[in-house]
PDB file of C-alpha atoms in Angstrom:
ATOM      1  CA  MET A  29      85.969  59.393  68.710  1.00  0.00           C
ATOM      2  CA  PRO A  30      82.511  58.913  67.814  1.00  0.00           C
ATOM      3  CA  ASP A  31      81.215  61.609  65.458  1.00  0.00           C
ATOM      4  CA  LEU A  32      76.803  62.632  65.682  1.00  0.00           C
ATOM      5  CA  ASP A  33      77.054  60.090  62.521  1.00  0.00           C
ATOM      6  CA  ALA A  34      78.128  56.314  64.519  1.00  0.00           C
ATOM      7  CA  LEU A  35      75.980  58.111  67.609  1.00  0.00           C
ATOM      8  CA  VAL A  36      73.222  58.439  65.449  1.00  0.00           C
ATOM      9  CA  GLU A  37      73.613  54.143  63.899  1.00  0.00           C
ATOM     10  CA  GLU A  38      74.394  53.341  67.966  1.00  0.00           C
ATOM     11  CA  VAL A  39      70.615  54.331  68.596  1.00  0.00           C
ATOM     12  CA  LEU A  40      68.542  53.320  65.051  1.00  0.00           C
ATOM     13  CA  SER A  41      70.775  49.799  66.022  1.00  0.00           C
ATOM     14  CA  HIS A  42      68.230  48.979  68.936  1.00  0.00           C
ATOM     15  CA  GLN A  43      65.309  48.094  65.588  1.00  0.00           C
ATOM     16  CA  PHE A  44      64.727  51.385  65.458  1.00  0.00           C
ATOM     17  CA  ALA A  45      63.851  52.799  61.591  1.00  0.00           C
ATOM     18  CA  GLU A  46      66.006  55.103  59.695  1.00  0.00           C
ATOM     19  CA  GLY A  47      63.969  57.013  58.294  1.00  0.00           C
ATOM     20  CA  PRO A  48      61.739  58.196  60.893  1.00  0.00           C
ATOM     21  CA  TYR A  49      63.706  58.630  63.918  1.00  0.00           C
ATOM     22  CA  THR A  50      67.024  59.504  62.978  1.00  0.00           C
ATOM     23  CA  ASN A  51      66.499  63.312  62.750  1.00  0.00           C
ATOM     24  CA  PHE A  52      64.618  62.935  65.789  1.00  0.00           C
ATOM     25  CA  ALA A  53      67.594  60.335  67.236  1.00  0.00           C
ATOM     26  CA  LYS A  54      70.027  64.199  67.123  1.00  0.00           C
ATOM     27  CA  ALA A  55      67.470  66.411  68.261  1.00  0.00           C
ATOM     28  CA  LYS A  56      67.883  63.347  71.655  1.00  0.00           C
ATOM     29  CA  LEU A  57      71.344  63.351  72.011  1.00  0.00           C
ATOM     30  CA  ASN A  58      71.569  66.730  71.509  1.00  0.00           C
ATOM     31  CA  GLU A  59      69.672  67.173  73.971  1.00  0.00           C
ATOM     32  CA  ALA A  60      70.961  64.469  75.684  1.00  0.00           C
ATOM     33  CA  GLN A  61      74.718  66.646  76.623  1.00  0.00           C
ATOM     34  CA  GLY A  62      73.243  70.002  76.899  1.00  0.00           C
ATOM     35  CA  PHE A  63      70.617  67.185  79.747  1.00  0.00           C
ATOM     36  CA  VAL A  64      74.916  65.579  81.361  1.00  0.00           C
ATOM     37  CA  CYS A  65      77.070  68.840  80.784  1.00  0.00           C
ATOM     38  CA  ALA A  66      74.551  71.011  83.676  1.00  0.00           C
ATOM     39  CA  GLN A  67      74.905  66.861  86.092  1.00  0.00           C
ATOM     40  CA  ALA A  68      78.430  67.059  86.155  1.00  0.00           C
ATOM     41  CA  ASP A  69      81.450  69.252  86.879  1.00  0.00           C
ATOM     42  CA  PHE A  70      83.141  69.349  83.827  1.00  0.00           C
ATOM     43  CA  GLN A  71      86.313  70.894  84.076  1.00  0.00           C
ATOM     44  CA  GLY A  72      86.208  71.216  79.798  1.00  0.00           C
ATOM     45  CA  MET A  73      82.547  73.363  80.360  1.00  0.00           C
ATOM     46  CA  LEU A  74      84.211  75.617  82.619  1.00  0.00           C
ATOM     47  CA  SER A  75      84.921  79.112  81.663  1.00  0.00           C
ATOM     48  CA  ASN A  76      85.224  83.047  82.375  1.00  0.00           C
ATOM     49  CA  VAL A  77      84.448  86.489  81.826  1.00  0.00           C
ATOM     50  CA  ASP A  78      85.425  89.796  82.607  1.00  0.00           C
ATOM     51  CA  ILE A  79      82.472  91.522  83.185  1.00  0.00           C
ATOM     52  CA  PRO A  80      83.678  95.841  83.561  1.00  0.00           C
ATOM     53  CA  LEU A  81      81.601  97.112  86.695  1.00  0.00           C
ATOM     54  CA  VAL A  82      80.426 100.423  84.924  1.00  0.00           C
ATOM     55  CA  PRO A  83      79.194 103.207  87.669  1.00  0.00           C
ATOM     56  CA  GLY A  84      76.071 104.031  88.791  1.00  0.00           C
ATOM     57  CA  THR A  85      74.971  99.827  87.046  1.00  0.00           C
ATOM     58  CA  GLY A  86      72.509  97.173  88.984  1.00  0.00           C
ATOM     59  CA  GLY A  87      72.271  94.983  86.089  1.00  0.00           C
ATOM     60  CA  TYR A  88      74.392  92.976  83.364  1.00  0.00           C
ATOM     61  CA  ASP A  89      73.824  90.497  80.131  1.00  0.00           C
ATOM     62  CA  LEU A  90      75.349  86.495  81.122  1.00  0.00           C
ATOM     63  CA  PRO A  91      77.476  85.176  77.916  1.00  0.00           C
ATOM     64  CA  ALA A  92      74.920  83.587  75.348  1.00  0.00           C
ATOM     65  CA  ASP A  93      76.769  80.520  76.457  1.00  0.00           C
ATOM     66  CA  PHE A  94      76.323  80.284  79.906  1.00  0.00           C
ATOM     67  CA  SER A  95      74.512  77.069  81.538  1.00  0.00           C
ATOM     68  CA  ARG A  96      75.016  77.101  85.052  1.00  0.00           C
ATOM     69  CA  LEU A  97      77.879  79.425  87.490  1.00  0.00           C
ATOM     70  CA  LYS A  98      80.649  78.179  89.095  1.00  0.00           C
ATOM     71  CA  LEU A  99      82.021  81.688  91.155  1.00  0.00           C
ATOM     72  CA  VAL A 100      82.010  85.606  91.217  1.00  0.00           C
ATOM     73  CA  SER A 101      84.586  87.235  92.142  1.00  0.00           C
ATOM     74  CA  LEU A 102      85.202  90.873  92.069  1.00  0.00           C
ATOM     75  CA  ILE A 103      89.201  91.341  90.307  1.00  0.00           C
ATOM     76  CA  ASP A 104      91.565  93.456  93.007  1.00  0.00           C
ATOM     77  CA  VAL A 105      94.059  94.999  90.926  1.00  0.00           C
ATOM     78  CA  GLY A 106      97.264  95.309  92.835  1.00  0.00           C
ATOM     79  CA  ASP A 107     101.050  96.411  91.698  1.00  0.00           C
ATOM     80  CA  SER A 108     101.797  93.707  89.696  1.00  0.00           C
ATOM     81  CA  ARG A 109      98.979  90.399  89.885  1.00  0.00           C
ATOM     82  CA  GLN A 110      95.097  90.572  90.502  1.00  0.00           C
ATOM     83  CA  SER A 111      93.385  88.792  93.288  1.00  0.00           C
ATOM     84  CA  LEU A 112      90.402  87.525  92.855  1.00  0.00           C
ATOM     85  CA  THR A 113      87.764  87.354  96.254  1.00  0.00           C
ATOM     86  CA  PRO A 114      84.114  85.842  95.627  1.00  0.00           C
ATOM     87  CA  LEU A 115      81.666  87.114  96.725  1.00  0.00           C
ATOM     88  CA  GLU A 116      78.550  85.958  98.438  1.00  0.00           C
ATOM     89  CA  GLY A 117      75.649  84.536  96.269  1.00  0.00           C
ATOM     90  CA  LEU A 118      71.835  85.600  97.234  1.00  0.00           C
ATOM     91  CA  SER A 119      68.480  84.325  96.779  1.00  0.00           C
ATOM     92  CA  GLN A 120      66.246  86.186  95.230  1.00  0.00           C
ATOM     93  CA  ARG A 121      63.877  87.410  97.631  1.00  0.00           C
ATOM     94  CA  ASP A 122      66.786  87.811  99.868  1.00  0.00           C
ATOM     95  CA  PHE A 123      68.741  90.074  96.769  1.00  0.00           C
ATOM     96  CA  TYR A 124      65.425  92.600  96.630  1.00  0.00           C
ATOM     97  CA  ALA A 125      65.219  92.421  99.578  1.00  0.00           C
ATOM     98  CA  LEU A 126      68.952  94.315 100.262  1.00  0.00           C
ATOM     99  CA  PRO A 127      68.897  98.182 101.040  1.00  0.00           C
ATOM    100  CA  ASP A 128      69.608 100.856  98.044  1.00  0.00           C
ATOM    101  CA  ALA A 129      72.818 101.022  98.785  1.00  0.00           C
ATOM    102  CA  THR A 130      75.981 101.400  96.483  1.00  0.00           C
ATOM    103  CA  GLY A 131      79.248 101.579  96.682  1.00  0.00           C
ATOM    104  CA  THR A 132      82.341  98.096  96.823  1.00  0.00           C
ATOM    105  CA  VAL A 133      80.579  95.216  95.491  1.00  0.00           C
ATOM    106  CA  THR A 134      79.279  92.772  98.033  1.00  0.00           C
ATOM    107  CA  HIS A 135      76.585  90.014  96.912  1.00  0.00           C
ATOM    108  CA  TYR A 136      75.080  88.473  93.455  1.00  0.00           C
ATOM    109  CA  ASN A 137      72.186  87.677  92.264  1.00  0.00           C
ATOM    110  CA  ILE A 138      72.039  85.385  89.253  1.00  0.00           C
ATOM    111  CA  THR A 139      68.829  84.911  86.704  1.00  0.00           C
ATOM    112  CA  ARG A 140      68.802  82.962  83.236  1.00  0.00           C
ATOM    113  CA  PHE A 141      70.437  86.080  82.090  1.00  0.00           C
ATOM    114  CA  ASP A 142      71.433  88.193  83.933  1.00  0.00           C
ATOM    115  CA  VAL A 143      73.440  89.009  87.168  1.00  0.00           C
ATOM    116  CA  GLY A 144      72.999  91.404  89.521  1.00  0.00           C
ATOM    117  CA  VAL A 145      75.040  92.249  92.104  1.00  0.00           C
ATOM    118  CA  TRP A 146      75.010  94.823  95.713  1.00  0.00           C
ATOM    119  CA  PRO A 147      75.614  97.542  95.909  1.00  0.00           C
ATOM    120  CA  VAL A 148      75.674  99.281  92.518  1.00  0.00           C
ATOM    121  CA  PRO A 149      78.855  99.917  92.029  1.00  0.00           C
ATOM    122  CA  ASP A 150      80.600 103.898  92.481  1.00  0.00           C
ATOM    123  CA  ALA A 151      83.575 102.962  90.502  1.00  0.00           C
ATOM    124  CA  ALA A 152      85.138 101.263  87.423  1.00  0.00           C
ATOM    125  CA  GLY A 153      85.715  97.546  88.357  1.00  0.00           C
ATOM    126  CA  THR A 154      85.726  94.230  86.799  1.00  0.00           C
ATOM    127  CA  MET A 155      83.439  90.940  87.951  1.00  0.00           C
ATOM    128  CA  ARG A 156      84.798  88.113  86.901  1.00  0.00           C
ATOM    129  CA  VAL A 157      81.916  84.948  86.388  1.00  0.00           C
ATOM    130  CA  ASP A 158      83.277  81.295  86.093  1.00  0.00           C
ATOM    131  CA  TYR A 159      80.530  79.214  84.678  1.00  0.00           C
ATOM    132  CA  TYR A 160      79.685  75.948  82.522  1.00  0.00           C
ATOM    133  CA  LYS A 161      79.397  76.874  79.103  1.00  0.00           C
ATOM    134  CA  GLN A 162      76.174  75.598  77.205  1.00  0.00           C
ATOM    135  CA  PRO A 163      77.495  72.788  74.605  1.00  0.00           C
ATOM    136  CA  ALA A 164      77.562  73.620  71.317  1.00  0.00           C
ATOM    137  CA  THR A 165      74.862  71.930  69.256  1.00  0.00           C
ATOM    138  CA  MET A 166      76.309  68.936  67.131  1.00  0.00           C
ATOM    139  CA  THR A 167      74.838  69.287  63.903  1.00  0.00           C
ATOM    140  CA  GLN A 168      76.941  67.418  60.949  1.00  0.00           C
ATOM    141  CA  GLY A 169      77.757  63.723  61.453  1.00  0.00           C
ATOM    142  CA  THR A 170      81.488  64.807  62.196  1.00  0.00           C
ATOM    143  CA  ASP A 171      80.754  67.226  64.875  1.00  0.00           C
ATOM    144  CA  GLU A 172      81.558  65.164  68.023  1.00  0.00           C
ATOM    145  CA  PRO A 173      80.644  64.914  71.752  1.00  0.00           C
ATOM    146  CA  LYS A 174      82.344  68.601  73.739  1.00  0.00           C
ATOM    147  CA  ILE A 175      82.323  65.502  76.863  1.00  0.00           C
ATOM    148  CA  PRO A 176      84.826  63.203  77.747  1.00  0.00           C
ATOM    149  CA  TYR A 177      84.830  60.392  75.433  1.00  0.00           C
ATOM    150  CA  ALA A 178      84.075  57.661  78.415  1.00  0.00           C
ATOM    151  CA  TYR A 179      80.466  59.475  79.396  1.00  0.00           C
ATOM    152  CA  HIS A 180      79.257  59.466  74.881  1.00  0.00           C
ATOM    153  CA  HIS A 181      78.016  56.042  76.610  1.00  0.00           C
ATOM    154  CA  LEU A 182      74.837  58.409  78.005  1.00  0.00           C
ATOM    155  CA  LEU A 183      74.272  60.390  75.421  1.00  0.00           C
ATOM    156  CA  VAL A 184      73.091  57.354  73.919  1.00  0.00           C
ATOM    157  CA  SER A 185      71.209  55.636  77.128  1.00  0.00           C
ATOM    158  CA  TYR A 186      69.129  58.925  77.338  1.00  0.00           C
ATOM    159  CA  ALA A 187      67.951  58.950  72.969  1.00  0.00           C
ATOM    160  CA  LEU A 188      66.718  55.385  73.963  1.00  0.00           C
ATOM    161  CA  ILE A 189      64.472  56.195  77.068  1.00  0.00           C
ATOM    162  CA  LYS A 190      63.440  59.046  74.155  1.00  0.00           C
ATOM    163  CA  CYS A 191      63.304  57.083  71.142  1.00  0.00           C
ATOM    164  CA  PHE A 192      60.948  53.621  73.849  1.00  0.00           C
ATOM    165  CA  GLU A 193      59.190  56.988  74.918  1.00  0.00           C
ATOM    166  CA  ARG A 194      57.896  57.614  71.806  1.00  0.00           C
ATOM    167  CA  GLU A 195      57.128  53.266  70.068  1.00  0.00           C
ATOM    168  CA  ASN A 196      54.983  53.582  73.988  1.00  0.00           C
ATOM    169  CA  ASP A 197      58.200  51.193  74.533  1.00  0.00           C
ATOM    170  CA  TYR A 198      57.657  51.794  78.349  1.00  0.00           C
ATOM    171  CA  GLU A 199      59.913  48.729  80.097  1.00  0.00           C
ATOM    172  CA  ALA A 200      61.914  49.456  78.104  1.00  0.00           C
ATOM    173  CA  ALA A 201      62.058  52.707  78.105  1.00  0.00           C
ATOM    174  CA  MET A 202      62.249  52.307  82.542  1.00  0.00           C
ATOM    175  CA  TYR A 203      64.997  50.037  81.351  1.00  0.00           C
ATOM    176  CA  HIS A 204      67.282  52.034  80.069  1.00  0.00           C
ATOM    177  CA  GLN A 205      66.125  54.428  82.913  1.00  0.00           C
ATOM    178  CA  ASN A 206      66.920  52.625  85.415  1.00  0.00           C
ATOM    179  CA  ARG A 207      71.616  52.495  83.668  1.00  0.00           C
ATOM    180  CA  PHE A 208      70.657  55.945  82.951  1.00  0.00           C
ATOM    181  CA  ASP A 209      70.375  56.994  86.151  1.00  0.00           C
ATOM    182  CA  THR A 210      72.334  55.258  87.790  1.00  0.00           C
ATOM    183  CA  GLU A 211      74.946  55.342  85.427  1.00  0.00           C
ATOM    184  CA  ILE A 212      75.110  60.022  85.481  1.00  0.00           C
ATOM    185  CA  MET A 213      75.225  59.652  89.020  1.00  0.00           C
ATOM    186  CA  LYS A 214      78.052  56.993  88.864  1.00  0.00           C
ATOM    187  CA  CYS A 215      79.531  60.632  86.695  1.00  0.00           C
ATOM    188  CA  ARG A 216      79.077  63.147  88.907  1.00  0.00           C
ATOM    189  CA  GLY A 217      81.644  61.851  90.988  1.00  0.00           C
ATOM    190  CA  GLU A 218      83.964  60.758  89.117  1.00  0.00           C
ATOM    191  CA  VAL A 219      83.985  64.305  87.237  1.00  0.00           C
ATOM    192  CA  GLN A 220      83.504  66.481  90.282  1.00  0.00           C
ATOM    193  CA  TYR A 221      85.471  69.542  90.170  1.00  0.00           C
ATOM    194  CA  ASP A 222      87.074  70.268  93.626  1.00  0.00           C
ATOM    195  CA  THR A 223      86.116  73.556  94.670  1.00  0.00           C
ATOM    196  CA  LYS A 224      87.056  73.370  99.072  1.00  0.00           C
ATOM    197  CA  ASN A 225      88.562  76.819  98.141  1.00  0.00           C
ATOM    198  CA  ALA A 226      86.575  78.396  96.222  1.00  0.00           C
ATOM    199  CA  GLY A 227      85.326  80.456  98.976  1.00  0.00           C
ATOM    200  CA  GLN A 228      89.592  82.042  99.633  1.00  0.00           C
ATOM    201  CA  PRO A 229      90.705  84.187  97.557  1.00  0.00           C
ATOM    202  CA  ARG A 230      93.200  83.092  95.197  1.00  0.00           C
ATOM    203  CA  THR A 231      95.869  84.425  92.710  1.00  0.00           C
ATOM    204  CA  VAL A 232      95.942  84.171  89.614  1.00  0.00           C
ATOM    205  CA  SER A 233      98.548  85.605  86.936  1.00  0.00           C
ATOM    206  CA  GLY A 234      98.456  89.004  85.249  1.00  0.00           C
TER     207      GLY A 234
END
């Protein structure tokens, strides 16, 4: 698997000077991985967190590595299993237009750093947030991208766009931009995560 050093070398092979462009290429490769992960539903980047609901508390912090949301569910604990009931997401405007109320949570609103719930819980419970993680920053030369190998070329293409723009070579930058746009659309289709049953209660082992 190509590591950060190998990806940097591939970028620099397009006649970019090693000294001035080495750290720039590293930064843009990391930026590229964050951008690509934000565009495609890589199953390997999917995670979840169970958040205890506290009576009288309507807002809860999201994990530090949160990138974007997949699903928010209320965990219903039965005698021998847990069932997940998806909650309904609302825009910020619609969420804050709701009347003050307490009870069993039915709706949520996501911001960059927290999730608000409505009505404000009147009893203890647990909410599960399924989300896509931000990829860890590659700092060491031996660090490898978190996305599948088949899409590593997207990182190089993105970095080349930024390098050519830095050189004011907009024709070359546009060439790689067009390739990147085509390939990222293809990537989205290939890794589309199946969410057709996301709106239905589902059972998990407990």
